[in-house]
mmCIF file of C-alpha atoms in Angstrom:
data_model
loop_
_atom_site.group_PDB
_atom_site.id
_atom_site.type_symbol
_atom_site.label_atom_id
_atom_site.label_comp_id
_atom_site.label_asym_id
_atom_site.label_seq_id
_atom_site.Cartn_x
_atom_site.Cartn_y
_atom_site.Cartn_z
ATOM 1 C CA MET A 1 19.076 21.543 -9.928
ATOM 2 C CA LYS A 2 17.994 18.138 -8.696
ATOM 3 C CA ALA A 3 14.644 16.455 -9.260
ATOM 4 C CA ASP A 4 13.060 13.053 -8.849
ATOM 5 C CA MET A 5 11.110 11.927 -11.897
ATOM 6 C CA VAL A 6 8.158 9.574 -12.335
ATOM 7 C CA PHE A 7 7.026 8.384 -15.768
ATOM 8 C CA GLU A 8 3.682 6.720 -16.354
ATOM 9 C CA GLY A 9 2.953 3.999 -18.897
ATOM 10 C CA GLY A 10 1.674 4.600 -22.400
ATOM 11 C CA GLY A 11 3.265 2.307 -24.979
ATOM 12 C CA VAL A 12 4.719 4.101 -27.995
ATOM 13 C CA LYS A 13 3.410 7.394 -26.625
ATOM 14 C CA GLY A 14 6.377 7.280 -24.239
ATOM 15 C CA ILE A 15 8.393 8.952 -27.014
ATOM 16 C CA ALA A 16 6.965 12.203 -25.631
ATOM 17 C CA PHE A 17 8.926 11.683 -22.395
ATOM 18 C CA VAL A 18 12.181 12.093 -24.299
ATOM 19 C CA GLY A 19 11.171 15.596 -25.347
ATOM 20 C CA ALA A 20 10.373 16.405 -21.718
ATOM 21 C CA ILE A 21 13.766 15.130 -20.583
ATOM 22 C CA CYS A 22 15.594 17.221 -23.180
ATOM 23 C CA CYS A 23 13.782 20.338 -22.011
ATOM 24 C CA LEU A 24 14.610 19.664 -18.360
ATOM 25 C CA GLU A 25 18.269 19.072 -19.162
ATOM 26 C CA GLU A 26 18.457 22.330 -21.114
ATOM 27 C CA ASN A 27 17.042 24.088 -18.054
ATOM 28 C CA GLY A 28 19.737 22.678 -15.787
ATOM 29 C CA TYR A 29 17.844 19.812 -14.152
ATOM 30 C CA GLU A 30 19.482 16.520 -13.197
ATOM 31 C CA TRP A 31 17.586 13.515 -11.919
ATOM 32 C CA GLU A 32 18.240 12.089 -8.455
ATOM 33 C CA ASN A 33 15.718 9.228 -8.299
ATOM 34 C CA ILE A 34 13.604 7.940 -11.141
ATOM 35 C CA ALA A 35 10.628 5.609 -11.479
ATOM 36 C CA GLY A 36 8.511 4.295 -14.302
ATOM 37 C CA THR A 37 5.636 2.041 -15.214
ATOM 38 C CA SER A 38 5.464 0.113 -18.495
ATOM 39 C CA ALA A 39 6.828 2.411 -21.247
ATOM 40 C CA GLY A 40 7.912 4.756 -18.479
ATOM 41 C CA SER A 41 10.080 1.977 -17.049
ATOM 42 C CA ILE A 42 12.007 1.819 -20.324
ATOM 43 C CA ILE A 43 12.803 5.530 -20.212
ATOM 44 C CA ALA A 44 13.602 5.386 -16.494
ATOM 45 C CA SER A 45 15.990 2.452 -16.842
ATOM 46 C CA LEU A 46 17.899 4.045 -19.722
ATOM 47 C CA LEU A 47 18.271 7.312 -17.816
ATOM 48 C CA ALA A 48 19.465 5.397 -14.763
ATOM 49 C CA ALA A 49 22.100 3.705 -16.929
ATOM 50 C CA GLY A 50 23.485 7.082 -17.968
ATOM 51 C CA TYR A 51 21.748 7.966 -21.215
ATOM 52 C CA THR A 52 21.068 11.662 -21.804
ATOM 53 C CA GLY A 53 17.993 13.176 -23.377
ATOM 54 C CA LYS A 54 19.866 13.829 -26.620
ATOM 55 C CA GLU A 55 21.052 10.230 -26.779
ATOM 56 C CA LEU A 56 17.532 8.958 -26.165
ATOM 57 C CA ARG A 57 16.190 11.244 -28.894
ATOM 58 C CA ASN A 58 18.592 9.754 -31.419
ATOM 59 C CA ILE A 59 17.687 6.239 -30.309
ATOM 60 C CA MET A 60 13.914 6.684 -30.279
ATOM 61 C CA MET A 61 13.778 8.406 -33.646
ATOM 62 C CA LYS A 62 15.590 5.518 -35.326
ATOM 63 C CA VAL A 63 13.643 2.633 -33.804
ATOM 64 C CA ASP A 64 11.352 0.513 -35.946
ATOM 65 C CA TYR A 65 8.714 -0.170 -33.293
ATOM 66 C CA LYS A 66 7.077 -2.875 -35.376
ATOM 67 C CA LYS A 67 10.004 -5.170 -34.560
ATOM 68 C CA PHE A 68 8.721 -5.301 -30.980
ATOM 69 C CA LEU A 69 5.642 -7.238 -32.125
ATOM 70 C CA ASP A 70 7.434 -10.583 -32.062
ATOM 71 C CA LYS A 71 5.560 -13.869 -32.419
ATOM 72 C CA ASP A 72 6.252 -17.554 -31.987
ATOM 73 C CA LYS A 73 5.260 -20.157 -34.589
ATOM 74 C CA VAL A 74 1.720 -20.478 -33.251
ATOM 75 C CA GLN A 75 1.114 -16.730 -32.990
ATOM 76 C CA SER A 76 2.376 -16.334 -36.563
ATOM 77 C CA ILE A 77 -0.286 -18.569 -38.090
ATOM 78 C CA PRO A 78 -2.531 -16.426 -40.356
ATOM 79 C CA ILE A 79 -6.026 -15.623 -39.031
ATOM 80 C CA ILE A 80 -6.036 -18.094 -36.116
ATOM 81 C CA GLY A 81 -2.623 -17.119 -34.721
ATOM 82 C CA ARG A 82 -3.917 -14.274 -32.564
ATOM 83 C CA PRO A 83 -6.681 -16.208 -30.766
ATOM 84 C CA MET A 84 -4.399 -19.217 -30.362
ATOM 85 C CA GLY A 85 -1.745 -16.938 -28.887
ATOM 86 C CA LEU A 86 -4.278 -15.560 -26.425
ATOM 87 C CA PHE A 87 -5.363 -18.981 -25.232
ATOM 88 C CA GLY A 88 -1.931 -20.604 -25.364
ATOM 89 C CA GLU A 89 0.562 -17.894 -24.397
ATOM 90 C CA LYS A 90 -1.950 -15.466 -22.853
ATOM 91 C CA GLY A 91 -0.766 -12.810 -25.274
ATOM 92 C CA ILE A 92 -0.828 -12.148 -29.003
ATOM 93 C CA TYR A 93 2.844 -11.082 -28.962
ATOM 94 C CA LEU A 94 5.828 -12.395 -27.007
ATOM 95 C CA GLY A 95 7.371 -9.100 -25.818
ATOM 96 C CA ASP A 96 10.850 -10.643 -25.757
ATOM 97 C CA LYS A 97 12.234 -8.263 -28.398
ATOM 98 C CA ILE A 98 11.642 -5.299 -26.103
ATOM 99 C CA GLU A 99 13.637 -6.941 -23.322
ATOM 100 C CA GLU A 100 16.421 -7.780 -25.773
ATOM 101 C CA TRP A 101 16.501 -4.219 -27.112
ATOM 102 C CA VAL A 102 16.615 -2.657 -23.640
ATOM 103 C CA ASN A 103 19.330 -5.062 -22.515
ATOM 104 C CA ASN A 104 21.472 -4.254 -25.563
ATOM 105 C CA LEU A 105 21.238 -0.545 -24.775
ATOM 106 C CA LEU A 106 22.123 -1.145 -21.129
ATOM 107 C CA GLU A 107 25.106 -3.274 -22.146
ATOM 108 C CA LYS A 108 26.495 -0.337 -24.104
ATOM 109 C CA LYS A 109 26.665 1.603 -20.841
ATOM 110 C CA GLY A 110 27.961 -1.419 -18.906
ATOM 111 C CA LYS A 111 24.986 -1.308 -16.533
ATOM 112 C CA THR A 112 22.764 -4.330 -16.967
ATOM 113 C CA LYS A 113 22.052 -5.205 -13.319
ATOM 114 C CA PHE A 114 20.626 -3.137 -10.493
ATOM 115 C CA LYS A 115 23.965 -3.331 -8.650
ATOM 116 C CA HIS A 116 25.580 -1.416 -11.497
ATOM 117 C CA ILE A 117 23.474 1.689 -10.824
ATOM 118 C CA THR A 118 23.318 1.411 -7.021
ATOM 119 C CA LYS A 119 25.330 3.835 -4.888
ATOM 120 C CA SER A 120 25.927 3.528 -1.150
ATOM 121 C CA GLY A 121 23.403 0.694 -0.975
ATOM 122 C CA LYS A 122 20.617 2.754 -2.538
ATOM 123 C CA CYS A 123 19.157 2.072 -5.955
ATOM 124 C CA PRO A 124 17.737 5.253 -7.542
ATOM 125 C CA LEU A 125 15.631 3.311 -10.063
ATOM 126 C CA LYS A 126 12.158 1.959 -9.268
ATOM 127 C CA ILE A 127 10.209 -0.122 -11.780
ATOM 128 C CA ILE A 128 6.523 -0.831 -11.225
ATOM 129 C CA THR A 129 4.925 -4.143 -12.146
ATOM 130 C CA SER A 130 1.936 -6.247 -11.039
ATOM 131 C CA ASP A 131 2.065 -9.756 -9.587
ATOM 132 C CA ILE A 132 -1.374 -11.044 -10.566
ATOM 133 C CA THR A 133 -0.777 -14.344 -8.764
ATOM 134 C CA LYS A 134 -0.338 -12.597 -5.418
ATOM 135 C CA GLN A 135 -2.497 -9.674 -6.593
ATOM 136 C CA GLU A 136 0.097 -7.157 -5.438
ATOM 137 C CA LEU A 137 1.825 -4.048 -6.686
ATOM 138 C CA ILE A 138 5.518 -4.836 -6.972
ATOM 139 C CA ILE A 139 8.333 -2.283 -6.911
ATOM 140 C CA LEU A 140 11.571 -3.539 -8.438
ATOM 141 C CA PRO A 141 14.265 -4.108 -7.386
ATOM 142 C CA ASP A 142 13.178 -3.655 -3.744
ATOM 143 C CA ASP A 143 10.433 -6.286 -3.630
ATOM 144 C CA LEU A 144 12.578 -9.070 -5.095
ATOM 145 C CA ILE A 145 13.521 -9.794 -1.488
ATOM 146 C CA LYS A 146 10.002 -11.193 -1.038
ATOM 147 C CA TYR A 147 10.821 -13.869 -3.593
ATOM 148 C CA GLY A 148 14.148 -14.846 -2.059
ATOM 149 C CA ILE A 149 16.137 -13.149 -4.845
ATOM 150 C CA ASP A 150 19.073 -10.781 -4.455
ATOM 151 C CA PRO A 151 17.809 -7.478 -5.924
ATOM 152 C CA MET A 152 21.291 -6.295 -6.816
ATOM 153 C CA GLU A 153 21.991 -9.319 -9.016
ATOM 154 C CA TYR A 154 18.771 -9.006 -10.992
ATOM 155 C CA GLU A 155 18.843 -7.778 -14.581
ATOM 156 C CA ILE A 156 17.198 -4.410 -15.226
ATOM 157 C CA ALA A 157 15.884 -5.454 -18.649
ATOM 158 C CA LYS A 158 14.004 -8.373 -17.083
ATOM 159 C CA ALA A 159 12.357 -5.987 -14.634
ATOM 160 C CA VAL A 160 11.357 -3.753 -17.554
ATOM 161 C CA ARG A 161 9.940 -6.790 -19.358
ATOM 162 C CA MET A 162 7.705 -7.468 -16.350
ATOM 163 C CA SER A 163 6.462 -3.896 -16.323
ATOM 164 C CA ILE A 164 5.585 -3.628 -20.035
ATOM 165 C CA SER A 165 3.424 -6.766 -20.276
ATOM 166 C CA ILE A 166 0.127 -5.244 -21.429
ATOM 167 C CA PRO A 167 -2.452 -7.918 -20.471
ATOM 168 C CA PHE A 168 -3.419 -10.168 -23.390
ATOM 169 C CA TYR A 169 -1.270 -8.071 -25.733
ATOM 170 C CA PHE A 170 2.174 -9.170 -24.569
ATOM 171 C CA LYS A 171 2.815 -12.552 -22.993
ATOM 172 C CA PRO A 172 2.961 -12.266 -19.177
ATOM 173 C CA VAL A 173 6.234 -13.027 -17.437
ATOM 174 C CA LYS A 174 6.250 -16.394 -15.699
ATOM 175 C CA PHE A 175 8.416 -15.795 -12.637
ATOM 176 C CA GLN A 176 9.722 -18.896 -10.897
ATOM 177 C CA TYR A 177 11.242 -18.684 -7.437
ATOM 178 C CA ASN A 178 11.924 -21.001 -4.517
ATOM 179 C CA LYS A 179 8.361 -20.967 -3.187
ATOM 180 C CA GLY A 180 6.459 -21.229 -6.432
ATOM 181 C CA VAL A 181 5.473 -19.325 -9.539
ATOM 182 C CA SER A 182 3.996 -15.854 -10.082
ATOM 183 C CA TYR A 183 2.789 -14.174 -13.248
ATOM 184 C CA PHE A 184 3.724 -10.551 -13.821
ATOM 185 C CA VAL A 185 1.933 -8.084 -16.093
ATOM 186 C CA ASP A 186 1.921 -4.357 -16.796
ATOM 187 C CA GLY A 187 2.401 -2.232 -13.687
ATOM 188 C CA GLY A 188 -0.309 0.104 -14.929
ATOM 189 C CA ILE A 189 -2.997 -2.281 -13.696
ATOM 190 C CA LEU A 190 -2.315 -1.243 -10.104
ATOM 191 C CA SER A 191 -0.408 2.031 -10.409
ATOM 192 C CA ASN A 192 0.220 3.605 -13.768
ATOM 193 C CA PHE A 193 1.329 6.894 -12.254
ATOM 194 C CA PRO A 194 3.114 6.327 -8.892
ATOM 195 C CA ILE A 195 4.010 9.956 -8.290
ATOM 196 C CA TRP A 196 3.964 9.216 -4.550
ATOM 197 C CA ILE A 197 6.890 6.803 -4.700
ATOM 198 C CA PHE A 198 9.670 9.203 -3.632
ATOM 199 C CA ASP A 199 7.657 11.317 -1.197
ATOM 200 C CA VAL A 200 9.127 11.951 2.256
ATOM 201 C CA ARG A 201 7.493 13.074 5.490
ATOM 202 C CA LYS A 202 9.785 16.054 5.936
ATOM 203 C CA ILE A 203 10.101 19.000 3.579
ATOM 204 C CA PRO A 204 11.699 17.690 0.380
ATOM 205 C CA ALA A 205 15.112 19.015 -0.628
ATOM 206 C CA TRP A 206 14.136 18.893 -4.297
ATOM 207 C CA PRO A 207 10.917 18.374 -6.259
ATOM 208 C CA THR A 208 9.372 15.276 -7.755
ATOM 209 C CA PHE A 209 8.061 15.810 -11.275
ATOM 210 C CA GLY A 210 5.445 13.485 -12.698
ATOM 211 C CA PHE A 211 5.067 12.995 -16.444
ATOM 212 C CA LYS A 212 1.557 12.115 -17.549
ATOM 213 C CA LEU A 213 0.307 11.402 -21.053
ATOM 214 C CA VAL A 214 -3.092 12.901 -21.822
ATOM 215 C CA ASP A 215 -5.345 12.703 -24.840
ATOM 216 C CA ASP A 216 -8.980 13.031 -25.830
ATOM 217 C CA LYS A 217 -8.740 10.351 -28.496
ATOM 218 C CA LEU A 218 -11.645 8.037 -29.170
ATOM 219 C CA SER A 219 -11.438 4.479 -27.906
ATOM 220 C CA TYR A 220 -11.072 1.596 -30.355
ATOM 221 C CA THR A 221 -14.699 0.544 -29.905
ATOM 222 C CA ALA A 222 -15.891 4.131 -30.295
ATOM 223 C CA THR A 223 -14.406 4.116 -33.789
ATOM 224 C CA GLY A 224 -16.323 0.967 -34.682
ATOM 225 C CA LYS A 225 -13.617 -1.602 -33.973
ATOM 226 C CA THR A 226 -15.359 -4.398 -32.081
ATOM 227 C CA ASP A 227 -12.921 -7.274 -32.536
ATOM 228 C CA VAL A 228 -11.614 -9.070 -29.434
ATOM 229 C CA ILE A 229 -8.232 -7.296 -29.427
ATOM 230 C CA SER A 230 -9.797 -3.836 -29.659
ATOM 231 C CA PHE A 231 -12.191 -4.742 -26.865
ATOM 232 C CA ILE A 232 -9.356 -5.973 -24.632
ATOM 233 C CA LEU A 233 -7.255 -2.869 -25.295
ATOM 234 C CA ASP A 234 -10.179 -0.602 -24.420
ATOM 235 C CA ILE A 235 -10.606 -2.432 -21.123
ATOM 236 C CA PHE A 236 -6.901 -2.052 -20.348
ATOM 237 C CA ASN A 237 -6.780 1.612 -21.370
ATOM 238 C CA THR A 238 -9.838 2.345 -19.251
ATOM 239 C CA MET A 239 -8.123 0.813 -16.227
ATOM 240 C CA ILE A 240 -4.836 2.650 -16.535
ATOM 241 C CA ASP A 241 -5.970 5.976 -18.012
ATOM 242 C CA ARG A 242 -8.973 6.709 -15.834
ATOM 243 C CA ASN A 243 -7.960 5.181 -12.515
ATOM 244 C CA GLU A 244 -5.427 7.707 -11.207
ATOM 245 C CA GLN A 245 -6.603 10.532 -13.454
ATOM 246 C CA ILE A 246 -9.774 10.907 -11.399
ATOM 247 C CA TYR A 247 -8.089 10.733 -8.009
ATOM 248 C CA LEU A 248 -5.012 12.886 -8.702
ATOM 249 C CA LYS A 249 -4.775 15.265 -5.751
ATOM 250 C CA ASP A 250 -4.097 18.978 -6.105
ATOM 251 C CA GLN A 251 -0.668 18.598 -4.504
ATOM 252 C CA ASP A 252 0.160 16.000 -7.146
ATOM 253 C CA SER A 253 -1.401 17.732 -10.121
ATOM 254 C CA VAL A 254 0.671 20.898 -9.570
ATOM 255 C CA ARG A 255 3.892 18.893 -9.946
ATOM 256 C CA THR A 256 2.644 16.885 -12.919
ATOM 257 C CA ILE A 257 3.628 17.704 -16.483
ATOM 258 C CA CYS A 258 0.693 16.746 -18.698
ATOM 259 C CA ILE A 259 1.718 15.926 -22.251
ATOM 260 C CA PRO A 260 -0.829 15.776 -25.104
ATOM 261 C CA THR A 261 -0.290 12.633 -27.159
ATOM 262 C CA LEU A 262 -1.941 13.890 -30.346
ATOM 263 C CA GLY A 263 -4.291 10.966 -30.872
ATOM 264 C CA ILE A 264 -1.544 8.335 -30.898
ATOM 265 C CA HIS A 265 -2.677 4.992 -29.473
ATOM 266 C CA THR A 266 -0.701 3.037 -26.869
ATOM 267 C CA THR A 267 -0.182 0.111 -29.233
ATOM 268 C CA GLN A 268 0.370 2.112 -32.429
ATOM 269 C CA PHE A 269 3.657 0.350 -33.160
ATOM 270 C CA ASP A 270 3.523 1.357 -36.808
ATOM 271 C CA ILE A 271 3.986 4.993 -35.784
ATOM 272 C CA SER A 272 5.640 7.134 -38.452
ATOM 273 C CA LYS A 273 8.843 9.122 -37.956
ATOM 274 C CA GLU A 274 6.812 12.303 -38.394
ATOM 275 C CA ALA A 275 4.392 11.316 -35.623
ATOM 276 C CA SER A 276 7.321 10.339 -33.385
ATOM 277 C CA LEU A 277 8.837 13.789 -33.856
ATOM 278 C CA GLU A 278 5.495 15.444 -33.066
ATOM 279 C CA LEU A 279 5.266 13.459 -29.822
ATOM 280 C CA PHE A 280 8.812 14.498 -28.922
ATOM 281 C CA GLN A 281 7.963 18.141 -29.548
ATOM 282 C CA SER A 282 4.757 17.824 -27.517
ATOM 283 C CA GLY A 283 6.790 16.578 -24.553
ATOM 284 C CA TYR A 284 9.342 19.360 -24.962
ATOM 285 C CA HIS A 285 6.835 22.212 -25.261
ATOM 286 C CA SER A 286 4.604 20.929 -22.450
ATOM 287 C CA THR A 287 7.589 20.782 -20.117
ATOM 288 C CA ASP A 288 8.767 24.232 -21.173
ATOM 289 C CA GLU A 289 5.318 25.681 -20.377
ATOM 290 C CA PHE A 290 5.293 23.894 -17.011
ATOM 291 C CA LEU A 291 8.704 25.244 -15.992
ATOM 292 C CA ASN A 292 7.626 28.799 -16.828
ATOM 293 C CA THR A 293 5.104 28.655 -13.981
ATOM 294 C CA TRP A 294 6.727 26.143 -11.597
ATOM 295 C CA ASP A 295 7.754 27.517 -8.202
ATOM 296 C CA PHE A 296 9.227 24.918 -5.846
ATOM 297 C CA GLN A 297 9.147 27.197 -2.794
ATOM 298 C CA ALA A 298 5.503 28.061 -3.407
ATOM 299 C CA TYR A 299 4.723 24.336 -3.693
ATOM 300 C CA ILE A 300 6.444 23.657 -0.342
ATOM 301 C CA LYS A 301 4.653 26.531 1.384
ATOM 302 C CA LYS A 302 1.217 25.513 0.157
ATOM 303 C CA TYR A 303 1.389 21.726 0.266
ATOM 304 C CA ARG A 304 4.289 20.535 2.420
ATOM 305 C CA MET A 305 4.723 22.922 5.355
ATOM 306 C CA LYS A 306 1.489 21.774 6.986
ATOM 307 C CA ASN A 307 2.518 18.128 6.667
ATOM 308 C CA THR A 308 5.558 18.635 8.868
ATOM 309 C CA ARG A 309 3.796 20.215 11.840
#
């Protein structure tokens, strides 16, 4: 069975998506098109390169996520490094280690550029990022044309790096092109859950499944943390978590797999192996429950038949 898949952002909580993928694969599903924002873009790119759910499980369970919190000499200075990083680099961490890690994994499959996963002129992978200079939602690789760049020659890991740049947390990507410079940050600012991205006017031949991370955890400031970083992260989480959650339409919510994230924070990079496994299991069980009630034909009859008249 075919399906398009859309993964939202969520930092380390994205481990839960791997459990969801494993469940879908065990139930006979194969992806056709796949999209992701931020952490979701990492999962999407690795799937597009040919990784299976089982392979991703082995990878994610062995990762030391703390290594992704890379710093330059200024950011590494005790006490004053963080504020100096914010003012100098516009982020307290570089984010380069994530790009390097993703690229290494893609190299193992021999698929580092968008042309390597494109078939018959169509790229099945869509990565969401935000151009804050132009104040636009950018879909990669498609929108690279706007910058005079050949989408097929662009590196997937660089696109992922653009998408995962949590504002003020990771350094934004300075993108130079023939007409100037743009700064790219986390795609979640403008669309953290682009479940609409593969929709067609006619009756779809297969479903699109959205994967959404949900939690009732307290914010950083609600727990008494009032430092600048906690304040910034609460602002960012409010933007990405509440924005599309409120306006999710019925026709979208019925095809969305909501995965409890068990109180894990987006930037909890010191996550334990036990917590990682719990997130994986949460993704697996949530998807299993969803599939027990999912009826594609009923979805078409209720939500798509009227749109084709």
